[in-house]
Short mmCIF file of C-alpha atoms and ligand atoms in Angstrom, two decimals:
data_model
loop_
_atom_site.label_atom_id
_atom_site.label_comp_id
_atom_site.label_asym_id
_atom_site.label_seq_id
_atom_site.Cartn_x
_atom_site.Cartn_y
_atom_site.Cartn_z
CA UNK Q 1 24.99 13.14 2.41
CA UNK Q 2 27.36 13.36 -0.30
CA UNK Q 3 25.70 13.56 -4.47
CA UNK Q 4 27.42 10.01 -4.75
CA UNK Q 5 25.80 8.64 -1.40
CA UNK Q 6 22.16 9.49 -2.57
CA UNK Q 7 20.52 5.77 -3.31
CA UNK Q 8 18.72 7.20 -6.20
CA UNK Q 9 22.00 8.25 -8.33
CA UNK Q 10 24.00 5.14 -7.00
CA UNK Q 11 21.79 3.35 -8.61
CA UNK Q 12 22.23 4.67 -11.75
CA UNK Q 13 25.35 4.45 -11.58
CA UNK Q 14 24.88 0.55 -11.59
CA UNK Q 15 24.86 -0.43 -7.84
CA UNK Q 16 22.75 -2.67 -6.32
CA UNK Q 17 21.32 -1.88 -3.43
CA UNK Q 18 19.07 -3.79 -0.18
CA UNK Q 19 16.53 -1.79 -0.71
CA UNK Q 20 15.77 -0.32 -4.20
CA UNK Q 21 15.57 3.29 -4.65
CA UNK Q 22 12.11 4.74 -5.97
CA UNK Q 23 10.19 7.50 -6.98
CA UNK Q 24 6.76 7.28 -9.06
CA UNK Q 25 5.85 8.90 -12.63
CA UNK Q 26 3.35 11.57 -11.81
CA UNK Q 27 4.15 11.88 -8.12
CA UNK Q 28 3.29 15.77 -7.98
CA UNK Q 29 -0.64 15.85 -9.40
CA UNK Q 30 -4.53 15.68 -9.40
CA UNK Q 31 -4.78 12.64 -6.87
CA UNK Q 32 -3.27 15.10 -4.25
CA UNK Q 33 -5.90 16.95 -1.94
CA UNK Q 34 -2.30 19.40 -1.26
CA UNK Q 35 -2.17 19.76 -4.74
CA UNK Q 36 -5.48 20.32 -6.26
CA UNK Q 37 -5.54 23.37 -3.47
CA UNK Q 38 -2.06 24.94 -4.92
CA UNK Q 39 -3.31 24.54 -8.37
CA UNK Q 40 -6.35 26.20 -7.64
CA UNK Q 41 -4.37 29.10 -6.22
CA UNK Q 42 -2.13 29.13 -9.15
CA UNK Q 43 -4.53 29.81 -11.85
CA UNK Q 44 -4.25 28.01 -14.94
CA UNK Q 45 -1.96 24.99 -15.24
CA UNK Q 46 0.71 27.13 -17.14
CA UNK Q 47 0.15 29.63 -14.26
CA UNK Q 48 1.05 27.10 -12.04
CA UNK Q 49 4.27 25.85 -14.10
CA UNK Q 50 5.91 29.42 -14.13
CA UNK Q 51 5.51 30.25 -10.77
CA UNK Q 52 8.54 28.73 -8.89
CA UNK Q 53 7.36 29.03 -5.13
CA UNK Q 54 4.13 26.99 -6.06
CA UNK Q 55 5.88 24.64 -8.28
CA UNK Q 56 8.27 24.16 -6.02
CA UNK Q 57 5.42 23.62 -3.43
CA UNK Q 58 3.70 21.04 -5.50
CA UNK Q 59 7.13 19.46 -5.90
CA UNK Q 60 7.43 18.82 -2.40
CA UNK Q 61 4.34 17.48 -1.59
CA UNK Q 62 4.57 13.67 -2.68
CA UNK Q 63 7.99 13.70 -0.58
CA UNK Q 64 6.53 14.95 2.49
CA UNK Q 65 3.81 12.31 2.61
CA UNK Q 66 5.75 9.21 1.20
CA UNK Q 67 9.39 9.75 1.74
CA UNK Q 68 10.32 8.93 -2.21
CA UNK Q 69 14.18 8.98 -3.35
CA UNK Q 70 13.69 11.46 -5.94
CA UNK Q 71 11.89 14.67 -6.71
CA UNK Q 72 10.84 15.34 -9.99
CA UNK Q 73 10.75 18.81 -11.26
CA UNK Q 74 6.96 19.94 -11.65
CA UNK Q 75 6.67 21.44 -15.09
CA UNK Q 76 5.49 20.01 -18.33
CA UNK Q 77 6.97 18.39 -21.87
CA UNK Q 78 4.88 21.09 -23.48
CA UNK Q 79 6.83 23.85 -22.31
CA UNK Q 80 9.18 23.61 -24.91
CA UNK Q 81 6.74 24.10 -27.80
CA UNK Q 82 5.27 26.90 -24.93
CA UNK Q 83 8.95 28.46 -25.07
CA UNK Q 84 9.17 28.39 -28.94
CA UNK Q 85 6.16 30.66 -29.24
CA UNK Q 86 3.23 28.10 -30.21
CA UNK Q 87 -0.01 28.82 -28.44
CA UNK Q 88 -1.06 26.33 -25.32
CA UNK Q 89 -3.66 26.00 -23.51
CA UNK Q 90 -4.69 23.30 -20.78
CA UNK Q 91 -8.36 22.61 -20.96
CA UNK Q 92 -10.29 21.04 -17.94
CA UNK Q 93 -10.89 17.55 -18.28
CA UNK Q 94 -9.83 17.87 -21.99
CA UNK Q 95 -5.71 17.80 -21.92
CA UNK Q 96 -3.77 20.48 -24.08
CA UNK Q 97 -4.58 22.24 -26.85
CA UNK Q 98 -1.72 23.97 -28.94
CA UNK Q 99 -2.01 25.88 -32.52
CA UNK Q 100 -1.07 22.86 -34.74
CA UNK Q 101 2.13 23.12 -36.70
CA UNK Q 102 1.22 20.93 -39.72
CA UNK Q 103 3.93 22.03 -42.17
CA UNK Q 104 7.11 23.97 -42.91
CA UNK Q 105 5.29 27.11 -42.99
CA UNK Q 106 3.78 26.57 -39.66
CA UNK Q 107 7.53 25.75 -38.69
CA UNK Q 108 8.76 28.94 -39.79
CA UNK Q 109 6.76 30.43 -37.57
CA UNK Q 110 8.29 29.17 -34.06
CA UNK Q 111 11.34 31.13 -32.82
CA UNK Q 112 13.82 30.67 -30.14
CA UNK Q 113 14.93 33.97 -29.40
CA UNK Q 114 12.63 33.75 -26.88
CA UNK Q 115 13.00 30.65 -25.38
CA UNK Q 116 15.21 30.85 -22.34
CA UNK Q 117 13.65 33.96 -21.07
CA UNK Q 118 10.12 32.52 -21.46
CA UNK Q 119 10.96 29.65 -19.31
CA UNK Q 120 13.09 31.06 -16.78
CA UNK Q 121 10.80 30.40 -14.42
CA UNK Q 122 11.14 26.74 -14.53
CA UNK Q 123 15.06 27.18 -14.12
CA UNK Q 124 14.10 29.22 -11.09
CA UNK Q 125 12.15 26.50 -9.77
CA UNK Q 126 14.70 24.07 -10.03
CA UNK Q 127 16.83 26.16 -8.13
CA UNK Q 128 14.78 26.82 -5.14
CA UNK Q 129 13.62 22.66 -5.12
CA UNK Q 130 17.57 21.93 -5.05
CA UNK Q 131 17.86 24.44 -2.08
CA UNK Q 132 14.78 22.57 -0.07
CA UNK Q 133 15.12 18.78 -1.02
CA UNK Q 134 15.84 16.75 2.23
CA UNK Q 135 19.24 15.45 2.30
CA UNK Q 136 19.39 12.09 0.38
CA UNK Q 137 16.93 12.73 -1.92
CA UNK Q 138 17.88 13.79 -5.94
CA UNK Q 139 16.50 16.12 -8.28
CA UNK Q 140 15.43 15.13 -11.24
CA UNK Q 141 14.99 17.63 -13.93
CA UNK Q 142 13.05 16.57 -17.80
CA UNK Q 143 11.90 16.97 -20.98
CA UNK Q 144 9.67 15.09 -23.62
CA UNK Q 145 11.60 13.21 -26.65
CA UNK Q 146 11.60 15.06 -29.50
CA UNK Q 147 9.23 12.80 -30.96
CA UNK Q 148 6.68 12.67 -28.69
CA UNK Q 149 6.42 16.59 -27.85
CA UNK Q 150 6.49 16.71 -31.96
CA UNK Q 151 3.28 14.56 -31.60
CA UNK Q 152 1.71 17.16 -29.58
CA UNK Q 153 3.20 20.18 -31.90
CA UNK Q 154 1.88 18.58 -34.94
CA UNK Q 155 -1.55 17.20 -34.06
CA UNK Q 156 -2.25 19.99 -31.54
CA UNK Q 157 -3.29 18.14 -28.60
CA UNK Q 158 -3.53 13.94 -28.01
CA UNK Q 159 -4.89 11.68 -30.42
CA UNK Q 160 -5.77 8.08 -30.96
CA UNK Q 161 -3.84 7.58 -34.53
CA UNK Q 162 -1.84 10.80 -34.27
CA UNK Q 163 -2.24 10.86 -38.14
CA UNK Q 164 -1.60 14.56 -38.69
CA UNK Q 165 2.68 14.27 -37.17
CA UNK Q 166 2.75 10.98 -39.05
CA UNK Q 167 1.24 12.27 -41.97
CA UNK Q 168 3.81 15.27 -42.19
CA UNK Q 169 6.47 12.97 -41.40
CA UNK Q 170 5.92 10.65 -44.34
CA UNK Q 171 4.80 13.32 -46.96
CA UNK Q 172 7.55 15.32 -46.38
CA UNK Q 173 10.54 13.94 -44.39
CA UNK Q 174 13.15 16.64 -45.13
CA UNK Q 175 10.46 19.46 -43.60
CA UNK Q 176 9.80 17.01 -40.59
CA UNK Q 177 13.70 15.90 -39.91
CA UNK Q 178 13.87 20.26 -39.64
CA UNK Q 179 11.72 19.99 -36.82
CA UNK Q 180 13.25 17.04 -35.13
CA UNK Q 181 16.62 18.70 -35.36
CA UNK Q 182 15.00 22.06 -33.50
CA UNK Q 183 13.58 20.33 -31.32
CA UNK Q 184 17.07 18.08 -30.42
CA UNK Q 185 18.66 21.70 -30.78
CA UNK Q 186 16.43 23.36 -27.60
CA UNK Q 187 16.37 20.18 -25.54
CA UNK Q 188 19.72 20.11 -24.95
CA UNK Q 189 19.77 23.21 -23.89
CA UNK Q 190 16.80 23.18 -21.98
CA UNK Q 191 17.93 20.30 -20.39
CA UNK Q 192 21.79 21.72 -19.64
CA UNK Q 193 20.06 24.82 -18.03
CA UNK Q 194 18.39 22.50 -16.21
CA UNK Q 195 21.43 20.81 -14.89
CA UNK Q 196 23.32 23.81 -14.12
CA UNK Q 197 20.29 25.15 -11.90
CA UNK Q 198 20.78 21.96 -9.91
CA UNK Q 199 18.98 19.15 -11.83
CA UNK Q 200 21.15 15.96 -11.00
CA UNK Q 201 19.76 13.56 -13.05
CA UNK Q 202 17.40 14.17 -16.46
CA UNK Q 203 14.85 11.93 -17.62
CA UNK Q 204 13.46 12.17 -21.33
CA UNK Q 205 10.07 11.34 -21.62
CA UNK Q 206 9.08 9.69 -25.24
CA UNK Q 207 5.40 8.61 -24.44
CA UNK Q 208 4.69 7.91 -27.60
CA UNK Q 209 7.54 6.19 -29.20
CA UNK Q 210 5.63 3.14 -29.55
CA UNK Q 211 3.03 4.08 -32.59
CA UNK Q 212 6.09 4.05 -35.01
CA UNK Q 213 7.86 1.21 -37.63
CA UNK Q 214 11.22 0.26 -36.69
CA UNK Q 215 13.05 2.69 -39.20
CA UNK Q 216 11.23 5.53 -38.46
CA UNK Q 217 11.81 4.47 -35.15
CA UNK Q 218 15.17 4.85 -35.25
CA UNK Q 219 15.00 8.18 -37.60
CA UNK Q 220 12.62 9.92 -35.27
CA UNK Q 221 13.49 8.27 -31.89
CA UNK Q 222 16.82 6.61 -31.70
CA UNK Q 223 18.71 8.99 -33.86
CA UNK Q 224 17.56 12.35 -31.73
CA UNK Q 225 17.71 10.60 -28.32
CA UNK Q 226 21.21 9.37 -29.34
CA UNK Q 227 22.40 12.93 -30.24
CA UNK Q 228 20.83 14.68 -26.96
CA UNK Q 229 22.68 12.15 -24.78
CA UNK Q 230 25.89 12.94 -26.19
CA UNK Q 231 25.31 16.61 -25.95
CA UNK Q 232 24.58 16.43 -22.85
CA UNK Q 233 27.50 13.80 -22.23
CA UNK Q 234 29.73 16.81 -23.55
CA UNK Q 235 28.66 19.16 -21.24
CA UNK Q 236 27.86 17.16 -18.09
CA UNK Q 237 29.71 14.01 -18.26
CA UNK Q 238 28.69 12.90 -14.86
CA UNK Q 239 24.53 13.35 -15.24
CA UNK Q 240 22.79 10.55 -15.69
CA UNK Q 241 20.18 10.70 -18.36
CA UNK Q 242 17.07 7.83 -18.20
CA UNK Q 243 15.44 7.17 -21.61
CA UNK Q 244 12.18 5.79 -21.43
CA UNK Q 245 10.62 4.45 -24.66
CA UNK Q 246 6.92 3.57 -23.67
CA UNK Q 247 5.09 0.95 -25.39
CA UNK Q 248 8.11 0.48 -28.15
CA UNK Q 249 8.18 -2.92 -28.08
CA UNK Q 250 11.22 -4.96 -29.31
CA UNK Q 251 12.61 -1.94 -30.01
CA UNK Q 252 13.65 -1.45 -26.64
CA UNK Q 253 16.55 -3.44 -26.67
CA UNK Q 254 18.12 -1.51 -29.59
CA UNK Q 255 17.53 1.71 -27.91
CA UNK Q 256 18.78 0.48 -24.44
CA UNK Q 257 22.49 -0.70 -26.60
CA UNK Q 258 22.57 2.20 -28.86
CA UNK Q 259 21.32 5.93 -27.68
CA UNK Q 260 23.88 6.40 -24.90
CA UNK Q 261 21.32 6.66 -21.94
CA UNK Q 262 22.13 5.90 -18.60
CA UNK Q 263 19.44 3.86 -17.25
CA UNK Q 264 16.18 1.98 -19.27
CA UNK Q 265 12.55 3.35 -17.55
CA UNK Q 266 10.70 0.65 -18.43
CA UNK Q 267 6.69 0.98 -19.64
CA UNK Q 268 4.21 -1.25 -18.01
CA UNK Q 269 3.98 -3.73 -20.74
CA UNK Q 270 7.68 -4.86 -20.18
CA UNK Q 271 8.12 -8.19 -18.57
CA UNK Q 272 10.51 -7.78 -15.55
CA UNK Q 273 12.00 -11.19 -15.77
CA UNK Q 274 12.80 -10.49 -19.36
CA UNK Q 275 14.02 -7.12 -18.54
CA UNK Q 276 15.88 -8.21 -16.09
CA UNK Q 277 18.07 -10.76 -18.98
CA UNK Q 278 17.75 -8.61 -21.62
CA UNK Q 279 18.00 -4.80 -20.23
CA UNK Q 280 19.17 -4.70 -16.58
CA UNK Q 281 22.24 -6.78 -17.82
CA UNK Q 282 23.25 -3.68 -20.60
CA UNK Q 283 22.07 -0.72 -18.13
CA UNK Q 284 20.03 -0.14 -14.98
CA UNK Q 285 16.27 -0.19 -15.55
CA UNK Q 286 13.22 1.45 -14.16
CA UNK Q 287 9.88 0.66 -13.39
CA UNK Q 288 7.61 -0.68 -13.65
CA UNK Q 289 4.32 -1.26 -11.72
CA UNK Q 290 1.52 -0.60 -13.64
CA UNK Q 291 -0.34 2.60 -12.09
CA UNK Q 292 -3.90 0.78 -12.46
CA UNK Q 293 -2.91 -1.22 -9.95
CA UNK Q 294 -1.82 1.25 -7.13
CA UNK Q 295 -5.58 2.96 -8.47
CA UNK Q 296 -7.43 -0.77 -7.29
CA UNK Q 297 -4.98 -0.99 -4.70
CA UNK Q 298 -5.14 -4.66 -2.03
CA UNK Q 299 -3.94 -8.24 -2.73
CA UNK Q 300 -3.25 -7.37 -6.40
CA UNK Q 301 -1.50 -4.10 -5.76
CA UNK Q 302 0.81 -6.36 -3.26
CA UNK Q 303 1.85 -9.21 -5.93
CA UNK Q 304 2.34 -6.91 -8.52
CA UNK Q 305 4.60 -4.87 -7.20
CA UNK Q 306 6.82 -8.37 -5.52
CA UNK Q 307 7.09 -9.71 -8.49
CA UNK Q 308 8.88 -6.66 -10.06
CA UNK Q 309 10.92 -6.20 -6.84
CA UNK Q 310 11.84 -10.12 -6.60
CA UNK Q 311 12.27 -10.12 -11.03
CA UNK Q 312 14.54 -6.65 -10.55
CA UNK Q 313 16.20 -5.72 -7.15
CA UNK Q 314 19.04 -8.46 -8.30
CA UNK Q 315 20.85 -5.62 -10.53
CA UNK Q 316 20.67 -2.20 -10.48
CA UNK Q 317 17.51 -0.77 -10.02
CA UNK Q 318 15.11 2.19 -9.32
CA UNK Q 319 11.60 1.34 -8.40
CA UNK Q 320 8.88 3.40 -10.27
CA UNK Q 321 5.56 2.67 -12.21
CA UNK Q 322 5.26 1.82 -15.91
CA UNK Q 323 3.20 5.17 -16.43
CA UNK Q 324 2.05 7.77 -14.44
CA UNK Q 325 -0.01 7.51 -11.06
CA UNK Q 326 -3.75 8.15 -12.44
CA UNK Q 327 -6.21 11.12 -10.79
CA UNK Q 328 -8.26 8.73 -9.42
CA UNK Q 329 -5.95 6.96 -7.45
CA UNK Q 330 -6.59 7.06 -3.20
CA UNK Q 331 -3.36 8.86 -1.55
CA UNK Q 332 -3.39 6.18 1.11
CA UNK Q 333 -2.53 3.44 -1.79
CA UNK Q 334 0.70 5.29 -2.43
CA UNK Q 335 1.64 5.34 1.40
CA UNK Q 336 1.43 1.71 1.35
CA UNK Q 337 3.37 0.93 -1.94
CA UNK Q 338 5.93 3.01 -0.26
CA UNK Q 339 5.99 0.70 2.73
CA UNK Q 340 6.11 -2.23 0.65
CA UNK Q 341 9.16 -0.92 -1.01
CA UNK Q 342 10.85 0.13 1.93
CA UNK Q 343 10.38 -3.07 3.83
CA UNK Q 344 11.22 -5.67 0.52
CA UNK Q 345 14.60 -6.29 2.45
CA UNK Q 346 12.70 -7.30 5.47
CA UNK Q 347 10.63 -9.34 3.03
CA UNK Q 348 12.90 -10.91 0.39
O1 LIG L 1 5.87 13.55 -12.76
C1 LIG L 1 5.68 14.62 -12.14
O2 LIG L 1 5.14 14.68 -11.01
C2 LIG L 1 6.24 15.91 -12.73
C3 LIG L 1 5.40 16.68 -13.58
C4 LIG L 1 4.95 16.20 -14.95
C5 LIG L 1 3.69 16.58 -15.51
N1 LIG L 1 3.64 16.12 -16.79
C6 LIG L 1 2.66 17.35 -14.80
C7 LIG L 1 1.29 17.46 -15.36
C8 LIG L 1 5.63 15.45 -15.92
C9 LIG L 1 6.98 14.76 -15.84
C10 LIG L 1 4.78 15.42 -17.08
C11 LIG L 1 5.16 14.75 -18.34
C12 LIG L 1 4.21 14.72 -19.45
N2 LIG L 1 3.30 15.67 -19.84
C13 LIG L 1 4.15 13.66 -20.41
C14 LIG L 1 5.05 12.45 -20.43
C15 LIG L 1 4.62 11.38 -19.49
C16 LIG L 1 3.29 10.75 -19.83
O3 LIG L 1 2.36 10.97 -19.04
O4 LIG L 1 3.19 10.04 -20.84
C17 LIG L 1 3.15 13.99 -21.34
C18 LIG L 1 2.72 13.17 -22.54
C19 LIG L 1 2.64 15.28 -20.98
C20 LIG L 1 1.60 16.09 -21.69
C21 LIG L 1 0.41 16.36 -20.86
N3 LIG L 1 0.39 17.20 -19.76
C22 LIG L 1 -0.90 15.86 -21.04
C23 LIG L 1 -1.33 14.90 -22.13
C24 LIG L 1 -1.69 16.41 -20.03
C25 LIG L 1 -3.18 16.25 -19.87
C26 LIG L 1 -3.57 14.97 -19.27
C27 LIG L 1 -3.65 15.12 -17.78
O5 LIG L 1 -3.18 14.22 -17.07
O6 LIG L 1 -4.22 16.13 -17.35
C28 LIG L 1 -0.86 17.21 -19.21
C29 LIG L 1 -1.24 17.99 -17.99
C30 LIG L 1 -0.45 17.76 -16.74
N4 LIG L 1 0.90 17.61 -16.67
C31 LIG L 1 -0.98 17.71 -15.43
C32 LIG L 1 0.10 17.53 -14.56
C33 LIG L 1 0.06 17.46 -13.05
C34 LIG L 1 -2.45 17.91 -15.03
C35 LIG L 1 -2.80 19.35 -15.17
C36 LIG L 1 -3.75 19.89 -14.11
O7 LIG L 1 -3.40 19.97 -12.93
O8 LIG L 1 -4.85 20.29 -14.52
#
């Protein structure tokens, strides 16, 4: 099947299709029985991230039992900061843990002479996924938003009120905007490298673009996502890049007219008539089931997900969750959202 052929890309590339392409947040992961075995094999999480036969193994897995349009690289957002030298370290149960970088000094520090060569291995990976992807299905390659893997640089793991990175970023702004502009710096090429190994689509990941006021919100968010995009626009005109701004709110709309992305992933909060008026009508959107609900699974599960495919599949459109599928949730869920998608034009 030809690149342009592949429902996932025509899509974003504003068709509308019978049946809408998807693929789920998360797909790869902990709910897996497949996976949890690879991962045990692997070592440690990072381990498991820089070896490209396993990665590529975990990558695979979702597809094989649920047929989705897309893979998704398996790697992290924290590989970057990995890459620039700051320490990492994935604790069971606990989420990451990373040496925090709380000030210019700390910024100093990080170096990207080593950067490429550190993550190599994920540039492998996406190599030997584009070689093994059954035909029709894309390859989706990512990284976090600056901002958000700047959330995990500065407070050194997840937080409630992430006051540390806000903290910085108010006291001193110039020292902060310095590691924005790294961080926008390694991304694009991070991502490009991505793209030449065979990534043919990127998505940005900003999970936490929605704890911020509107300016800084378009300092720390808008502005960087705005000047990746047309980086990457210079290099690989024909890539499409999907922004997606969790939780931001009104801001949304701003960031769907202004940054330059592609296609809108929308967060679960996002109402899909209104998306579908405001958003789908500017760029295509994705999303946006919330992941809770493939967890609980039955009646619910079933009306959630026709309302989004009766609010959306009228413009272009890539079925996905608003967030990514949770540990808990049973496989067998999954196989049936899959179903449902597959037979909405049967059901319409
Ligand atoms: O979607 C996929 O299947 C591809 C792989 C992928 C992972 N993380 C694998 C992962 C992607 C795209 C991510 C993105 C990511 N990572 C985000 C953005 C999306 C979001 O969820 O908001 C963020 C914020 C991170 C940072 C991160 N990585 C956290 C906070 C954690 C700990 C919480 C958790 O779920 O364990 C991780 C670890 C992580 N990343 C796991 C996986 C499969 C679990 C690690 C394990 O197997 O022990």
């Amino acid at each position: 099947m030809s690149v342009s052929q592949k429902p996932f890309l025509a899509a974003l590339g504003g068709k509308v299709l019978d049946r809408p392409p998807f693929w789920l947040m998360r797909q790869a992961g902990r709910y897996l029985p497949e996976y949890r075995k690879v991962r045990q094999q692997a070592g440690s999480f990072i381990d498991l991230c820089l070896n490209s036969e396993l990665a590529c193994e975990v990558t695979l897995q979702p597809l094989r039992r649920y047929g989705m349009d897309a893979a998704i690289l398996f790697s992290d957002i924290l590989m970057v900061p990995y890459g620039l030298g700051q320490k990492l370290d994935y604790l069971e149960g606990e989420g990451p843990r990373l040496d925090p970088v709380t000030n210019v000094a700390a910024l100093e520090r990080l170096t990207v002479s080593r950067f490429h060569e550190t993550l190599e291995p994920i540039y492998q990976t996406v190599r030997t996924i584009a070689g093994a992807v059954p035909d029709g299905t894309a390859l989706i390659g990512f990284a976090g938003s600056p901002w958000t893997v700047a959330c995990y640089m500065v407070q050194g793991g997840g937080s409630k009120e992430w006051e540390k990175v806000k903290g910085f970023a108010y006291r001193d702004g110039k020292g902060f905007d310095a590691l924005i502009a790294l961080l926008v710096t390694v991304t694009v090429e991070y991502l490009s490298k991505q793209i030449e190994a065979g990534a043919e689509a990127v998505q940005l990941f900003d999970s936490w673009s929605g704890i911020l006021p509107a300016d800084r919100f378009r300092r720390y968010v808008i502005e960087p996502t705005r000047a990746i995009v047309a980086a990457l626009k210079a290099k690989h005109p024909t890539v499409p890049v999907i922004g997606f701004p969790r939780n931001c709110g009104v801001m949304i709309q701003e960031y769907t007219q202004v940054t330059g992305i592609d296609a809108v992933a929308l967060d679960t909060t996002v109402c899909p008539v209104w998306a579908a008026r405001h958003l789908q009508t500017l760029k295509p959107v994705q999303g946006n089931l919330d992941p809770i609900f493939v967890a609980a699974g039955g009646e619910s599960m079933v009306l959630a997900t026709d309302e989004i495919l009766r609010s959306l599949s009228g413009g272009p459109f890539v079925f996905n969750l608003g967030h990514g599928v949770t540990q808990g949730t049973p496989p067998e869920h999954v196989a049936i959202l899959a179903d449902l998608i597959r037979a909405w034009p049967d059901r319409r």
